CSV table of C-alpha atoms in Angstrom, one decimal:
chain,number,residue,atom,x,y,z
A,213,LEU,CA,19.8,-10.6,-3.4
A,214,ASP,CA,16.9,-13.5,-4.0
A,215,GLN,CA,19.7,-16.2,-4.5
A,216,LEU,CA,22.4,-14.5,-2.0
A,217,GLN,CA,19.1,-15.0,0.1
A,218,HIS,CA,18.7,-18.8,0.0
A,219,ARG,CA,21.7,-20.0,-0.9
A,220,MET,CA,23.4,-18.8,2.9
A,221,PRO,CA,21.6,-21.2,4.8
A,222,ASP,CA,24.5,-22.2,7.0
A,223,GLY,CA,26.2,-18.8,7.2
A,224,VAL,CA,28.4,-19.1,4.3
A,225,ALA,CA,28.1,-18.1,0.2
A,226,GLU,CA,30.4,-17.2,-3.0
A,227,LEU,CA,30.5,-14.1,-4.4
A,228,ASP,CA,33.1,-13.7,-6.9
A,229,GLY,CA,34.7,-16.7,-6.4
A,230,ILE,CA,35.1,-15.4,-2.4
A,231,ALA,CA,34.1,-17.5,0.3
A,232,ILE,CA,32.0,-15.3,2.8
A,233,HIS,CA,31.2,-16.2,6.1
A,234,ALA,CA,27.9,-14.7,7.7
A,235,ALA,CA,29.4,-14.4,10.8
A,236,ARG,CA,32.4,-12.7,10.5
A,237,ASP,CA,32.2,-10.6,7.2
A,238,ASN,CA,30.0,-7.6,5.9
A,239,LEU,CA,28.5,-9.3,2.5
A,240,VAL,CA,26.5,-6.0,1.8
A,241,ALA,CA,29.9,-4.2,2.3
A,242,LEU,CA,31.3,-6.8,-0.2
A,243,LEU,CA,28.2,-6.2,-2.5
A,244,GLN,CA,28.9,-2.4,-2.8
A,245,ASN,CA,32.3,-3.3,-4.5
A,246,SER,CA,30.8,-5.8,-7.3
A,247,GLN,CA,29.4,-4.5,-10.6
A,248,TRP,CA,25.8,-4.9,-9.0
A,249,GLY,CA,26.6,-2.7,-6.3
A,250,GLN,CA,28.7,-0.3,-9.1
A,251,ALA,CA,24.9,-0.3,-11.3
A,252,LEU,CA,22.8,1.4,-8.8
A,253,SER,CA,20.9,4.1,-8.6
A,254,GLN,CA,22.1,7.2,-6.1
A,255,MET,CA,19.8,6.5,-3.6
A,256,ASP,CA,20.0,2.8,-3.9
A,257,ALA,CA,23.7,3.0,-3.0
A,258,MET,CA,23.2,5.2,0.1
A,259,THR,CA,20.8,2.6,1.3
A,260,LEU,CA,23.6,0.1,0.2
A,261,SER,CA,26.1,2.2,2.5
A,262,LEU,CA,23.9,2.8,5.6
A,263,VAL,CA,22.9,-1.3,6.0
A,264,ALA,CA,26.6,-1.4,5.5
A,265,LEU,CA,27.5,0.5,8.4
A,266,LEU,CA,24.8,-1.0,10.1
A,267,PHE,CA,26.2,-4.3,10.2
A,268,ASP,CA,29.9,-3.4,10.2
A,269,ARG,CA,28.9,-2.0,13.6
A,270,LEU,CA,26.9,-5.3,14.8
A,271,PHE,CA,29.8,-7.3,14.0
A,272,GLU,CA,32.3,-5.2,15.5
A,273,ASP,CA,30.6,-5.9,18.8
A,274,SER,CA,32.7,-7.3,21.2
A,275,ARG,CA,30.0,-7.8,23.4
A,276,LEU,CA,28.4,-10.0,20.6
A,277,PRO,CA,29.0,-14.0,21.2
A,278,LEU,CA,30.4,-15.1,17.3
A,279,ALA,CA,27.4,-17.4,17.1
A,280,ILE,CA,25.1,-14.6,17.4
A,281,ARG,CA,26.9,-12.4,14.9
A,282,GLY,CA,26.3,-15.6,12.9
A,283,LEU,CA,22.8,-15.5,13.2
A,284,ILE,CA,22.8,-11.6,12.7
A,285,GLY,CA,24.8,-12.0,9.6
A,286,ARG,CA,22.4,-14.1,8.2
A,287,LEU,CA,19.6,-11.5,8.1
A,288,GLN,CA,22.3,-9.4,6.3
A,289,ILE,CA,20.2,-9.6,2.4
A,290,PRO,CA,16.5,-10.0,4.1
A,291,VAL,CA,17.5,-6.4,5.6
A,292,LEU,CA,18.7,-4.8,2.6
A,293,LYS,CA,15.8,-6.1,0.3
A,294,VAL,CA,13.7,-4.2,2.9
A,295,ALA,CA,15.7,-1.2,3.6
A,296,LEU,CA,16.0,-0.7,-0.5
A,297,ARG,CA,12.0,-1.3,-1.4
A,298,ASP,CA,10.7,0.1,2.3
A,299,SER,CA,12.3,4.3,2.4
A,300,SER,CA,11.1,4.1,6.3
A,301,PHE,CA,13.3,1.7,7.1
A,302,PHE,CA,15.8,3.7,8.6
A,303,ALA,CA,13.3,7.0,9.5
A,304,ARG,CA,11.3,4.7,11.4
A,305,LYS,CA,12.9,3.2,14.7
A,306,GLN,CA,9.8,0.9,15.1
A,307,HIS,CA,10.3,-0.7,11.5
A,308,PRO,CA,9.5,-4.0,12.1
A,309,ALA,CA,13.0,-5.2,10.7
A,310,ARG,CA,15.3,-2.8,12.7
A,311,GLN,CA,13.1,-4.1,15.8
A,312,LEU,CA,14.0,-7.5,14.9
A,313,LEU,CA,18.1,-7.0,14.9
A,314,ASP,CA,17.8,-4.9,17.8
A,315,ARG,CA,16.0,-7.1,19.8
A,316,LEU,CA,18.1,-10.0,19.3
A,317,ALA,CA,21.2,-8.1,19.6
A,318,GLU,CA,19.7,-6.9,23.0
A,319,ALA,CA,18.9,-10.6,23.9
A,320,ALA,CA,22.0,-11.9,23.0
A,321,VAL,CA,24.7,-8.7,24.7
A,322,ASP,CA,27.3,-10.3,26.8
A,323,TRP,CA,25.8,-13.9,26.6
A,324,HIS,CA,29.0,-15.9,26.1
A,325,ASP,CA,27.8,-18.9,28.0
A,326,GLY,CA,26.8,-21.2,25.9
A,327,ALA,CA,25.9,-19.5,23.0
A,328,ASP,CA,26.1,-21.6,20.1
A,329,ILE,CA,23.5,-24.8,18.6
A,330,GLY,CA,22.5,-26.9,21.4
A,331,ASN,CA,21.7,-24.0,23.6
A,332,PRO,CA,17.5,-24.0,23.5
A,333,ARG,CA,17.8,-19.9,23.3
A,334,PHE,CA,20.7,-20.0,20.7
A,335,ASP,CA,18.2,-22.8,18.6
A,336,LYS,CA,15.2,-21.1,19.0
A,337,PHE,CA,16.9,-17.7,17.5
A,338,SER,CA,18.3,-19.5,14.7
A,339,ALA,CA,14.9,-21.3,14.5
A,340,ILE,CA,13.3,-17.8,14.1
A,341,VAL,CA,15.9,-16.1,11.5
A,342,SER,CA,16.1,-19.1,9.7
A,343,TRP,CA,12.2,-18.6,9.3
A,344,VAL,CA,12.7,-15.1,8.4
A,345,VAL,CA,15.3,-16.3,5.5
A,346,THR,CA,13.4,-18.9,4.1
A,347,HIS,CA,10.1,-16.7,4.2
A,348,PHE,CA,11.1,-13.1,3.5
A,349,ASP,CA,10.6,-12.2,-0.2
A,350,ASN,CA,8.2,-8.9,-0.4
A,351,ASP,CA,6.4,-8.7,2.5
A,352,VAL,CA,7.5,-6.7,5.6
A,353,SER,CA,5.1,-8.3,7.7
A,354,VAL,CA,7.8,-11.2,7.8
A,355,PHE,CA,9.7,-9.3,9.8
A,356,SER,CA,6.7,-8.8,12.0
A,357,GLN,CA,5.6,-12.1,13.2
A,358,ALA,CA,9.0,-13.2,13.5
A,359,LEU,CA,9.3,-10.1,16.3
A,360,ASP,CA,6.5,-11.4,17.7
A,361,LYS,CA,8.0,-14.8,18.2
A,362,LEU,CA,11.2,-13.6,19.2
A,363,ASP,CA,9.2,-11.6,22.2
A,364,ALA,CA,6.8,-14.1,23.3
A,365,PHE,CA,9.9,-16.4,23.5
A,366,LEU,CA,11.5,-13.6,25.8
A,367,GLN,CA,8.3,-13.2,27.8
A,368,GLU,CA,8.5,-17.0,28.2
A,369,GLU,CA,12.0,-16.9,29.6
A,370,ALA,CA,11.7,-14.2,31.7
A,371,ALA,CA,8.7,-15.8,33.1
A,372,ALA,CA,10.2,-18.9,33.6
A,373,ALA,CA,13.5,-16.9,35.5
A,374,ALA,CA,10.9,-14.9,37.6
A,375,SER,CA,9.6,-18.0,38.9
A,376,GLN,CA,12.8,-19.4,39.4
A,377,ILE,CA,13.7,-16.5,41.7
A,378,GLN,CA,10.6,-16.9,43.6
A,379,LYS,CA,10.9,-20.7,44.4
A,380,ASP,CA,14.8,-20.1,45.3
A,381,ALA,CA,13.6,-17.5,47.7
A,382,GLU,CA,10.8,-19.3,49.4
A,383,ILE,CA,13.3,-21.8,50.0
A,384,LEU,CA,15.9,-19.3,51.0
A,385,ALA,CA,13.8,-17.9,53.3
A,386,ALA,CA,12.2,-21.8,54.5
A,387,ASN,CA,16.0,-22.2,55.4
A,388,GLU,CA,16.6,-19.0,57.0
A,389,LEU,CA,13.6,-20.0,59.5
A,390,GLY,CA,14.7,-23.2,60.3
A,391,GLU,CA,18.0,-22.3,61.4
C-alpha cells in the first residue's frame, strides 16, 4: 500500500500490468481481486469492501467534476490504510479522514466552472491532497492537519465572498440613491 500511495503523484498507477487512473478507477475495488486482497483476513477484507464502496459512490457522483474526482481518488490508498488501522473510521462520522473526504466533496459539488489546474481553489485542494499523500504513514493527525488547512481556506474564501457581496450591495445602493 505504501508503494501504491507514493507512486501515484500524478494520479496514475499500475496494478498487475494494468494502468489505473485515480480519476476514474476505483483502485481499492481492484485491490479486492488482487493476490494481496485475496490474502486478507475476513475483517480486513470487509474493510476493503467498505472503502471500495465509499469510493464507488464518490466516483459515480456526477455533481463532482472529473478533476475533483481525480483529487479524491488520490486519497484512496491513504484512506484504505487508515480504515485498516483504525477501527473507528466507520464508527465515527467525525473521523478526520472521513471529514476530509466529505468536506472536499461538499466544497466541489456542482462546481464545474474552472475546476481544474490553474484555478486557485482547485490548486489549493490539490496541494492539500498532495500533502496528505506525501506525509501520511501511520499518523491520523495528518488528516486532521489537512482538514484544518481546508477549513481555513474555505473560511477565507467565504469571508472574501461575503466582503465582495457587501461591496457590491453598497455600490448598488449608491447607484439607486443616485438615480
